[in-house]
PDB file of C-alpha atoms and ligand atoms in Angstrom:
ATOM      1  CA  UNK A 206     121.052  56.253  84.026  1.00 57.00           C
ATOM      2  CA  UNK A 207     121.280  54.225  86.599  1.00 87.00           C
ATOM      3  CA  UNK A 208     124.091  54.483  89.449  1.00 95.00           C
ATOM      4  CA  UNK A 209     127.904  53.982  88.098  1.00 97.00           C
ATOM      5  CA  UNK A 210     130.282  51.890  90.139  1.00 98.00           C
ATOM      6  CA  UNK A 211     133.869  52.878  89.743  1.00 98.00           C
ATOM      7  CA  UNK A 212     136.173  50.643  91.580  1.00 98.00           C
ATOM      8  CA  UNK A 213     139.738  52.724  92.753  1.00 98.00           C
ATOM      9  CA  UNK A 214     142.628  51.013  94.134  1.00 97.00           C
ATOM     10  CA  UNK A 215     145.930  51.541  93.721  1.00 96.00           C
ATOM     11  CA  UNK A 216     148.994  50.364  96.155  1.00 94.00           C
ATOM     12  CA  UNK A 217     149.481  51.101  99.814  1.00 94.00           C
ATOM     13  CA  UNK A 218     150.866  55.094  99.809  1.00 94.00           C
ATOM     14  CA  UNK A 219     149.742  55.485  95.691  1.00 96.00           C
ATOM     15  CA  UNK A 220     146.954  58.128  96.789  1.00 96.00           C
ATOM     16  CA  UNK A 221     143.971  56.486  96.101  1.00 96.00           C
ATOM     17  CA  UNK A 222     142.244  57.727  99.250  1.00 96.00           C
ATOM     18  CA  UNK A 223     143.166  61.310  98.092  1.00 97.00           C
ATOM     19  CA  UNK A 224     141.690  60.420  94.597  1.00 98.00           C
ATOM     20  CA  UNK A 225     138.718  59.432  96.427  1.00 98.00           C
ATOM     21  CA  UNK A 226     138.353  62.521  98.290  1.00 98.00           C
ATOM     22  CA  UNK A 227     139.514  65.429  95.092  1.00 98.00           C
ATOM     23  CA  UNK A 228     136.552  63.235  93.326  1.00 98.00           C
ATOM     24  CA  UNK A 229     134.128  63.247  96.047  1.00 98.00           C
ATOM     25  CA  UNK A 230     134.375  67.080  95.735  1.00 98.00           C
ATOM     26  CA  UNK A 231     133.608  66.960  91.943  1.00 98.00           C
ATOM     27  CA  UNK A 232     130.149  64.884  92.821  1.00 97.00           C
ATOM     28  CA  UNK A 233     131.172  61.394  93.746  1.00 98.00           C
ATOM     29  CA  UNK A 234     129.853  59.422  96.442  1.00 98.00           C
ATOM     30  CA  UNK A 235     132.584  58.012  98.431  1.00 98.00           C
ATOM     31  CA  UNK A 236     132.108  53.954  99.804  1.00 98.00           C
ATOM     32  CA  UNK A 237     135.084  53.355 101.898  1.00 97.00           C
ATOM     33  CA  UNK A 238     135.611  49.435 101.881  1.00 97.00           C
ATOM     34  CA  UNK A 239     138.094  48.904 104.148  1.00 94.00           C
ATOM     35  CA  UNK A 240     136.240  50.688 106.805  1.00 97.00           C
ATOM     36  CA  UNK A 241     133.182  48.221 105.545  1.00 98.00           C
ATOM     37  CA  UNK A 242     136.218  45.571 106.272  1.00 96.00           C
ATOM     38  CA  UNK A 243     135.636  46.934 110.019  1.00 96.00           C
ATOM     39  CA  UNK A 244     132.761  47.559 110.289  1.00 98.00           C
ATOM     40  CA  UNK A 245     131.589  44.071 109.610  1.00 98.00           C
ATOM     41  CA  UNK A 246     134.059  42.377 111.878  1.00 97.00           C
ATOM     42  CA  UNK A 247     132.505  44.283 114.531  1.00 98.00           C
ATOM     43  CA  UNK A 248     130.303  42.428 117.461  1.00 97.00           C
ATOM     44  CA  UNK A 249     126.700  43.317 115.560  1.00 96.00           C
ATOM     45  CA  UNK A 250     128.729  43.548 112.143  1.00 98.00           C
ATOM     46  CA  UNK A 251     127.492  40.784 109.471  1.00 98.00           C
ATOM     47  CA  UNK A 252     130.545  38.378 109.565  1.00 98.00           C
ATOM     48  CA  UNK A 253     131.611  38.602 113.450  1.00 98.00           C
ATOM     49  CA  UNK A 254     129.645  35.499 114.668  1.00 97.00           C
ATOM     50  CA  UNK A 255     131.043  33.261 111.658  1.00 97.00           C
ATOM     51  CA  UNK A 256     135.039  34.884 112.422  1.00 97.00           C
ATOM     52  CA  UNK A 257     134.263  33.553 116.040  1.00 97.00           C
ATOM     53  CA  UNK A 258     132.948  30.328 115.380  1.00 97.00           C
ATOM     54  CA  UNK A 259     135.987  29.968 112.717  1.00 97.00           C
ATOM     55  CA  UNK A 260     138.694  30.818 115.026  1.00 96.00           C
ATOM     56  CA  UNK A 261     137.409  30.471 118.248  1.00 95.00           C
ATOM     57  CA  UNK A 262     137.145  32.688 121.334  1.00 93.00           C
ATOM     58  CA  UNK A 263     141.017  33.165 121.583  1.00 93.00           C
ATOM     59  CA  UNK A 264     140.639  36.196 118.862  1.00 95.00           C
ATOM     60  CA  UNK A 265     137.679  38.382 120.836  1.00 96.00           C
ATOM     61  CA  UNK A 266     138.756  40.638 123.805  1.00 95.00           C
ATOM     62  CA  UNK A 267     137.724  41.449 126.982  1.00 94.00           C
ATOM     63  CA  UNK A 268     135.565  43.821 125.610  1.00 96.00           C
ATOM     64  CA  UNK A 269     133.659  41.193 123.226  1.00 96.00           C
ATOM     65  CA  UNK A 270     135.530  43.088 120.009  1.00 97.00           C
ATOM     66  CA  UNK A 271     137.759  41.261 117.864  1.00 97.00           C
ATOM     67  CA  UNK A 272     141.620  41.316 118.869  1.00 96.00           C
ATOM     68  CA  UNK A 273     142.903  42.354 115.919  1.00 92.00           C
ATOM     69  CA  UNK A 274     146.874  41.826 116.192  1.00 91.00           C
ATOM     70  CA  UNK A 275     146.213  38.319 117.517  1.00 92.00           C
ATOM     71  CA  UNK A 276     144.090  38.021 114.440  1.00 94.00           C
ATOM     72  CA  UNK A 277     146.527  39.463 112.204  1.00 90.00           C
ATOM     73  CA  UNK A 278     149.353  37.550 113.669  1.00 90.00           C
ATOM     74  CA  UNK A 279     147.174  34.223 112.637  1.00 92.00           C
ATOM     75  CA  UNK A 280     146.495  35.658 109.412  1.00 90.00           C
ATOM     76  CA  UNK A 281     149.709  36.985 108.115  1.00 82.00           C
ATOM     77  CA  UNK A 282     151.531  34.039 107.997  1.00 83.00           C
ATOM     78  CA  UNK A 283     148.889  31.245 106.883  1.00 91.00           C
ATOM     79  CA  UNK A 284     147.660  32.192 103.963  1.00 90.00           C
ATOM     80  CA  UNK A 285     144.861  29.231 104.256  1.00 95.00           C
ATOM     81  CA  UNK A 286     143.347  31.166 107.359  1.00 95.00           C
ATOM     82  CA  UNK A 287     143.608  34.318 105.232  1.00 93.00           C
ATOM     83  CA  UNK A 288     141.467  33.092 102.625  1.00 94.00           C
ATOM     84  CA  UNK A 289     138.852  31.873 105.436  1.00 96.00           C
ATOM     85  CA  UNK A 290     138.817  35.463 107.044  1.00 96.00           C
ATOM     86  CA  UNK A 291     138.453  36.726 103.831  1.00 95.00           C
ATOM     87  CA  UNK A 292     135.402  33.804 102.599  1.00 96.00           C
ATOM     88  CA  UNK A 293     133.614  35.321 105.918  1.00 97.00           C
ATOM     89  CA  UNK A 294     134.550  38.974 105.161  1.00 97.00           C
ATOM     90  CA  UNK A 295     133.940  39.584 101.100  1.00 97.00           C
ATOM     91  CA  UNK A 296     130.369  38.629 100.817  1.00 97.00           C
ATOM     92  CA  UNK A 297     129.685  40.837 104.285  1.00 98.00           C
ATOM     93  CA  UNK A 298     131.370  43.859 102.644  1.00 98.00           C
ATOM     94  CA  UNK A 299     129.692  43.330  99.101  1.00 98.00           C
ATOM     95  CA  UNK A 300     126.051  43.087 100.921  1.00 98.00           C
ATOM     96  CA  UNK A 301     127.244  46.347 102.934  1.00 98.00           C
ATOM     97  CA  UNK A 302     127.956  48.269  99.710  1.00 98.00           C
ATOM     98  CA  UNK A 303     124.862  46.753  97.998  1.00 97.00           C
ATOM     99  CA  UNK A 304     122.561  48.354 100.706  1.00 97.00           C
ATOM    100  CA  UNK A 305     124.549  51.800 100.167  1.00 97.00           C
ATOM    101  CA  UNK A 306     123.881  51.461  96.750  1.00 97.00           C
ATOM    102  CA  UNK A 307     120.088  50.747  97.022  1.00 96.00           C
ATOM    103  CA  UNK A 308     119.919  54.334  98.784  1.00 95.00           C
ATOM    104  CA  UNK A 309     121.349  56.265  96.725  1.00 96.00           C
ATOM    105  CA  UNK A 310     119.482  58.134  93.434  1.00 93.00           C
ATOM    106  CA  UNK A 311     120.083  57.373  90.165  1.00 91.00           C
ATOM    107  CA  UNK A 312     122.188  58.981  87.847  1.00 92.00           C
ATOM    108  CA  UNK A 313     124.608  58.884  91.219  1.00 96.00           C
ATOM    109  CA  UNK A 314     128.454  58.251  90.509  1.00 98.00           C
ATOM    110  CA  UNK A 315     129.831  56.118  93.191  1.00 98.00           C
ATOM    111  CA  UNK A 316     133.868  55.206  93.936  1.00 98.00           C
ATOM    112  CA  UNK A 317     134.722  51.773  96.265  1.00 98.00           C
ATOM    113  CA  UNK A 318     137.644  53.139  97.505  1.00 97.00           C
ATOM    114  CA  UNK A 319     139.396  49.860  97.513  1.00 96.00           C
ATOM    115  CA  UNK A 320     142.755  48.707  98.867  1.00 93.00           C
ATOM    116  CA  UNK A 321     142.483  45.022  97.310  1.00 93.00           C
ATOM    117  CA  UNK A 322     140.642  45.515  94.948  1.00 95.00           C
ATOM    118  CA  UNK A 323     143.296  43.469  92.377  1.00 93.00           C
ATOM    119  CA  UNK A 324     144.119  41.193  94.887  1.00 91.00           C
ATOM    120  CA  UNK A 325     140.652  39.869  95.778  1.00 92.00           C
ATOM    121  CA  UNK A 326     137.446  38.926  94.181  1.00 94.00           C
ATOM    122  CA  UNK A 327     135.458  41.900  96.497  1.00 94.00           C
ATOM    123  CA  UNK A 328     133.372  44.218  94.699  1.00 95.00           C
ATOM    124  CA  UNK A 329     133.931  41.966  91.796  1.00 95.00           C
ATOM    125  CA  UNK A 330     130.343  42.122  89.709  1.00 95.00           C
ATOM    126  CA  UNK A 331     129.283  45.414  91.750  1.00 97.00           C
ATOM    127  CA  UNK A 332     132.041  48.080  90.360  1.00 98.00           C
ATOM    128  CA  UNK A 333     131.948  48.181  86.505  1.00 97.00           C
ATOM    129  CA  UNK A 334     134.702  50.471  85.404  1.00 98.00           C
ATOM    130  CA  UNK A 335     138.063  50.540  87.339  1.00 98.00           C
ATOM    131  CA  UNK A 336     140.436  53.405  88.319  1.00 98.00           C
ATOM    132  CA  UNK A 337     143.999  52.926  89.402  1.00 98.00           C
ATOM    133  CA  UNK A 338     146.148  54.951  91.156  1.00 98.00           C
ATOM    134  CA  UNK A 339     149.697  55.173  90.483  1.00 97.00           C
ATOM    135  CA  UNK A 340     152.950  56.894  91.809  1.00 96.00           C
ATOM    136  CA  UNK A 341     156.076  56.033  91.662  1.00 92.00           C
ATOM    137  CA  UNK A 342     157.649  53.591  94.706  1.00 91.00           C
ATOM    138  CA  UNK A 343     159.839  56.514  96.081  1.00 91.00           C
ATOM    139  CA  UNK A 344     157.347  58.535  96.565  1.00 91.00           C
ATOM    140  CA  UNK A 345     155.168  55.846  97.959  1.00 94.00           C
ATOM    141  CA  UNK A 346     157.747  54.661 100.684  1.00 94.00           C
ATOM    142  CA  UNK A 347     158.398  57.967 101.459  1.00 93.00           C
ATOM    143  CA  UNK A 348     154.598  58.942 102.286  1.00 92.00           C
ATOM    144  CA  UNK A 349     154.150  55.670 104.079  1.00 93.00           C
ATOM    145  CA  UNK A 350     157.705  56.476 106.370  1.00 94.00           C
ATOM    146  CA  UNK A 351     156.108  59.856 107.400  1.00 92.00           C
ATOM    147  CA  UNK A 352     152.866  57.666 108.527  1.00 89.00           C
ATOM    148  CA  UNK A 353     154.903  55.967 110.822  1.00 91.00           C
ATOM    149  CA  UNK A 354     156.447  52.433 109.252  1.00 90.00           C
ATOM    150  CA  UNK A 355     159.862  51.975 109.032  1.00 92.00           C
ATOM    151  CA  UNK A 356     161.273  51.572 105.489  1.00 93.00           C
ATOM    152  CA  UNK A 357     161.693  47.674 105.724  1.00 92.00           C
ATOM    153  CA  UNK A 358     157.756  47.824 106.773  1.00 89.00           C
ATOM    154  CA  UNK A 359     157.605  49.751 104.080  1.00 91.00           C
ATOM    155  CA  UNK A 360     158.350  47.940 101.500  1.00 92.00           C
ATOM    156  CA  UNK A 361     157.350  44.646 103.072  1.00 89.00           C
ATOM    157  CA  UNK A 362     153.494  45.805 102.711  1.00 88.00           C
ATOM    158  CA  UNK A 363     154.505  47.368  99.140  1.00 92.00           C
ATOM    159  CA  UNK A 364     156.017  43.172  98.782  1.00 90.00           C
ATOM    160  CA  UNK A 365     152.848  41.827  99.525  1.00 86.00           C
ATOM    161  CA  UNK A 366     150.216  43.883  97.138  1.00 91.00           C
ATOM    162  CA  UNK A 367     150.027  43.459  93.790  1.00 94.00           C
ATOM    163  CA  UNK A 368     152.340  44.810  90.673  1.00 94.00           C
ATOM    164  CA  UNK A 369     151.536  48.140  89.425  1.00 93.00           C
ATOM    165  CA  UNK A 370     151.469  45.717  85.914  1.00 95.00           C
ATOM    166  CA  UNK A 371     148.890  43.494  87.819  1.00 96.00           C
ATOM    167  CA  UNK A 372     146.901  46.437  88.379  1.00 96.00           C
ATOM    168  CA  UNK A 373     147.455  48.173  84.953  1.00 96.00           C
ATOM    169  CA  UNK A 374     145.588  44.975  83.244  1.00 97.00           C
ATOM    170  CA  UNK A 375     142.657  45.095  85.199  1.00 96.00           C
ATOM    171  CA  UNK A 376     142.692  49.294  84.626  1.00 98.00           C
ATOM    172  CA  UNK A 377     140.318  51.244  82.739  1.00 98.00           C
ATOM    173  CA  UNK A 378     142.102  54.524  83.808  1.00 98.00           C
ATOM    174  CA  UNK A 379     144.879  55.285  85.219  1.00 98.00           C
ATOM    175  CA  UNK A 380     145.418  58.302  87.096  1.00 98.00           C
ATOM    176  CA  UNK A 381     149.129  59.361  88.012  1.00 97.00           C
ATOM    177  CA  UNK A 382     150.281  60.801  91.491  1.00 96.00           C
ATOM    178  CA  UNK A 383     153.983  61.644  90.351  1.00 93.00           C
ATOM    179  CA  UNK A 384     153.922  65.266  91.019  1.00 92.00           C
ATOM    180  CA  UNK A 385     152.416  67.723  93.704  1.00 94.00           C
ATOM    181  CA  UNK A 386     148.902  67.821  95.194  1.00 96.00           C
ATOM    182  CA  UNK A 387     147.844  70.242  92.434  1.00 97.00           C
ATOM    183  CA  UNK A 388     148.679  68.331  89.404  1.00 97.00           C
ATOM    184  CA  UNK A 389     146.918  65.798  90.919  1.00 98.00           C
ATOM    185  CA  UNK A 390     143.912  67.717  90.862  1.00 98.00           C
ATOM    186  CA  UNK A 391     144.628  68.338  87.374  1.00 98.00           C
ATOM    187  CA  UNK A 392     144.738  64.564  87.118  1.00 98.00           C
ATOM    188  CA  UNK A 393     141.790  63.865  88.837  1.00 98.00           C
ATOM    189  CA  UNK A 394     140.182  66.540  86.369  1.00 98.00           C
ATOM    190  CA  UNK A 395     140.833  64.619  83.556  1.00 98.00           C
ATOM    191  CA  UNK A 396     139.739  61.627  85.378  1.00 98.00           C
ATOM    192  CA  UNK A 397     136.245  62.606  86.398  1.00 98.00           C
ATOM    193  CA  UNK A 398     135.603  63.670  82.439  1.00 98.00           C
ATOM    194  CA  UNK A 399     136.211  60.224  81.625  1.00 98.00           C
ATOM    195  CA  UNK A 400     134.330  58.176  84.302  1.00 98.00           C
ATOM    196  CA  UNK A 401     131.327  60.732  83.473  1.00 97.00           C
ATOM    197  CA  UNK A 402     131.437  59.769  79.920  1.00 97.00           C
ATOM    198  CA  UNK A 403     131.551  56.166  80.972  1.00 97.00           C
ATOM    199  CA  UNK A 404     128.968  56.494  82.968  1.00 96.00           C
ATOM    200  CA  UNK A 405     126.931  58.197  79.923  1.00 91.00           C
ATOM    201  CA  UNK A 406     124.966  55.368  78.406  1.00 78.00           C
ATOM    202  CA  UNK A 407     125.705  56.233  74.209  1.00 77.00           C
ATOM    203  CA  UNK A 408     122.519  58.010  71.991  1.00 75.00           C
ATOM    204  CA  UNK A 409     120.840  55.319  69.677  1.00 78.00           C
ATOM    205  CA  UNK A 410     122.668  55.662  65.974  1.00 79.00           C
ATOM    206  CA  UNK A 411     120.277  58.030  64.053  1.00 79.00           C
ATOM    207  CA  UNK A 412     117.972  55.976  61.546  1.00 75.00           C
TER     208      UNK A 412
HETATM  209  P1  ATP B 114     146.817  53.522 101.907  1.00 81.20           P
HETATM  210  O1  ATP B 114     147.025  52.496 100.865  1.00 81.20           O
HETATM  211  O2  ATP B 114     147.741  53.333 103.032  1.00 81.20           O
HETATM  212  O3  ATP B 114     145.396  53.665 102.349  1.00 81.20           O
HETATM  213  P2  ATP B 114     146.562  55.704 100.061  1.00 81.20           P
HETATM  214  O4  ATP B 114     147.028  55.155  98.754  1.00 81.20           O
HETATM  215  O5  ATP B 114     145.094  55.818 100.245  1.00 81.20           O
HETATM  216  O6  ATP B 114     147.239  54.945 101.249  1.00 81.20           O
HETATM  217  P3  ATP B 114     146.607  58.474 100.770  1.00 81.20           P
HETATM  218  O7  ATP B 114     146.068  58.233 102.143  1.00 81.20           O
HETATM  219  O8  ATP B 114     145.719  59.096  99.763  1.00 81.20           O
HETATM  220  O9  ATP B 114     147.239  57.130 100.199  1.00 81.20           O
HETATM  221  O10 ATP B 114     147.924  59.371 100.841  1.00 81.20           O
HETATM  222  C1  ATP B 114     148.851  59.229 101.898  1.00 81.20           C
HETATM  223  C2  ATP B 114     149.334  60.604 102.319  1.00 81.20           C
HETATM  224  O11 ATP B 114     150.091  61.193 101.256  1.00 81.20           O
HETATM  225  C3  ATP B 114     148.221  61.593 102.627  1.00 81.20           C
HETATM  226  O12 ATP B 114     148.597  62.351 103.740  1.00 81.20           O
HETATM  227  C4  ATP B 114     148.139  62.466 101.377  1.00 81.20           C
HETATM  228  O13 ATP B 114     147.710  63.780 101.667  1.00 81.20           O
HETATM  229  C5  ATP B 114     149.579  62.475 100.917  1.00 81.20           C
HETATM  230  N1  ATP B 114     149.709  62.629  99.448  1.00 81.20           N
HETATM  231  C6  ATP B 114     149.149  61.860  98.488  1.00 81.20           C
HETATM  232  N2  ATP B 114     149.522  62.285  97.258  1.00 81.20           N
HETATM  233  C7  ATP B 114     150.319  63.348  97.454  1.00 81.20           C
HETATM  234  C8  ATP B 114     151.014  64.250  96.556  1.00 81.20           C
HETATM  235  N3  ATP B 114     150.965  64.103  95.234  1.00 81.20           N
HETATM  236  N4  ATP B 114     151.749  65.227  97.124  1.00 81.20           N
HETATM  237  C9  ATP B 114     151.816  65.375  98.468  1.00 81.20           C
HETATM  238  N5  ATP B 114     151.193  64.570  99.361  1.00 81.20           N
HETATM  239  C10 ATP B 114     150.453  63.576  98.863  1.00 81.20           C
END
């Protein structure tokens, strides 16, 4: 067998980054994307030059790193300049996982931990079986609150992801977080028995 791909996303506060981390423990090799989505913007990092060139000089600080708020602040409200950050950033973060990939053994079981994974085309023909995380939007806020947001942030960043039905269509598992830590590890039991059987290519029919 070659290496598996699972995809995991899941909305801001769901868990997925805990997912990640009960199935690292159970043999999984973790590929953190959005730190990939830093990494790359960084002065040596594969798409820096071309977010420079894009949007000029205004965006690096004094310290030759990207400014990220005065980024952000062009970002978040132009959704045209969004899609050009993220034209300069997707293909960088794809070729980043692609050279993880190529050093790992086979028969290795990888998860792109993967905030936009619904919302964006990244990963998209690298993961081939996808795992969503999902908890209900009380508990959500109220994990995100105790991170340090305000409510309104809250659910403004909740506002701007995509529908737990968005993500349910794309799903080939769901895994709830609507209890404690510990039936989620229950949950994430179940979960790794079914992405290991995915992964297991069937036997040939007997003749
Ligand atoms: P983000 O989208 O912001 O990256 P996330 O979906 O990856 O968030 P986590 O970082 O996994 O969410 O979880 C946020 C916090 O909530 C962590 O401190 C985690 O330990 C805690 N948490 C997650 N699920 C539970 C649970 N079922 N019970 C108690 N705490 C939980």
């Amino acid at each position: 067998m070659a290496v598996f791909v699972v995809g995991l996303t899941g909305g801001i506060g769901s868990g997925k980054t805990t997912v990640a981390s009960m199935l690292a423990t159970r043999g999984a090799h973790i590929i953190d994307c959005d730190g990939l989505g830093r990494l790359v913007a960084e002065p040596h990092g594969r798409a820096y030059g071309a977010i420079v060139a894009h949007f000029g000089h205004g965006i690096v600080g004094a310290d030759g790193r990207l400014d990220r708020p005065a980024l952000a602040g062009i970002v978040f409200s132009d959704p045209d300049a969004l899609g050009a950050l993220n034209a300069m950033t997707h293909p960088a973060i794809d070729a980043e996982i692609l050279e993880r990939l190529r050093t790992l053994p086979d028969d290795s079981i990888v998860v792109l931990d993967m905030a936009v994974l619904t919302e964006s085309q990244l990963g998209a023909g690298i993961y081939q079986y996808v795992v969503v995380v999902e908890a209900d939007p009380v508990g959500r806020i109220d994990r995100i609150i105790r991170r340090g947001l305000t409510e309104a942030d809250a659910r403004a960043r909740m506002a701007s992801q995509a529908t737990d039905d968005q993500r349910r269509t794309i799903a080939d598992l769901i895994v709830p977080n609507t209890g404690a830590l510990d039936e989620l590890e229950r949950a994430v039991d179940i979960a790794w028995i079914a992405i290991r059987r995915a992964a297991t290519p069937a036997a040939p029919a007997p003749d």
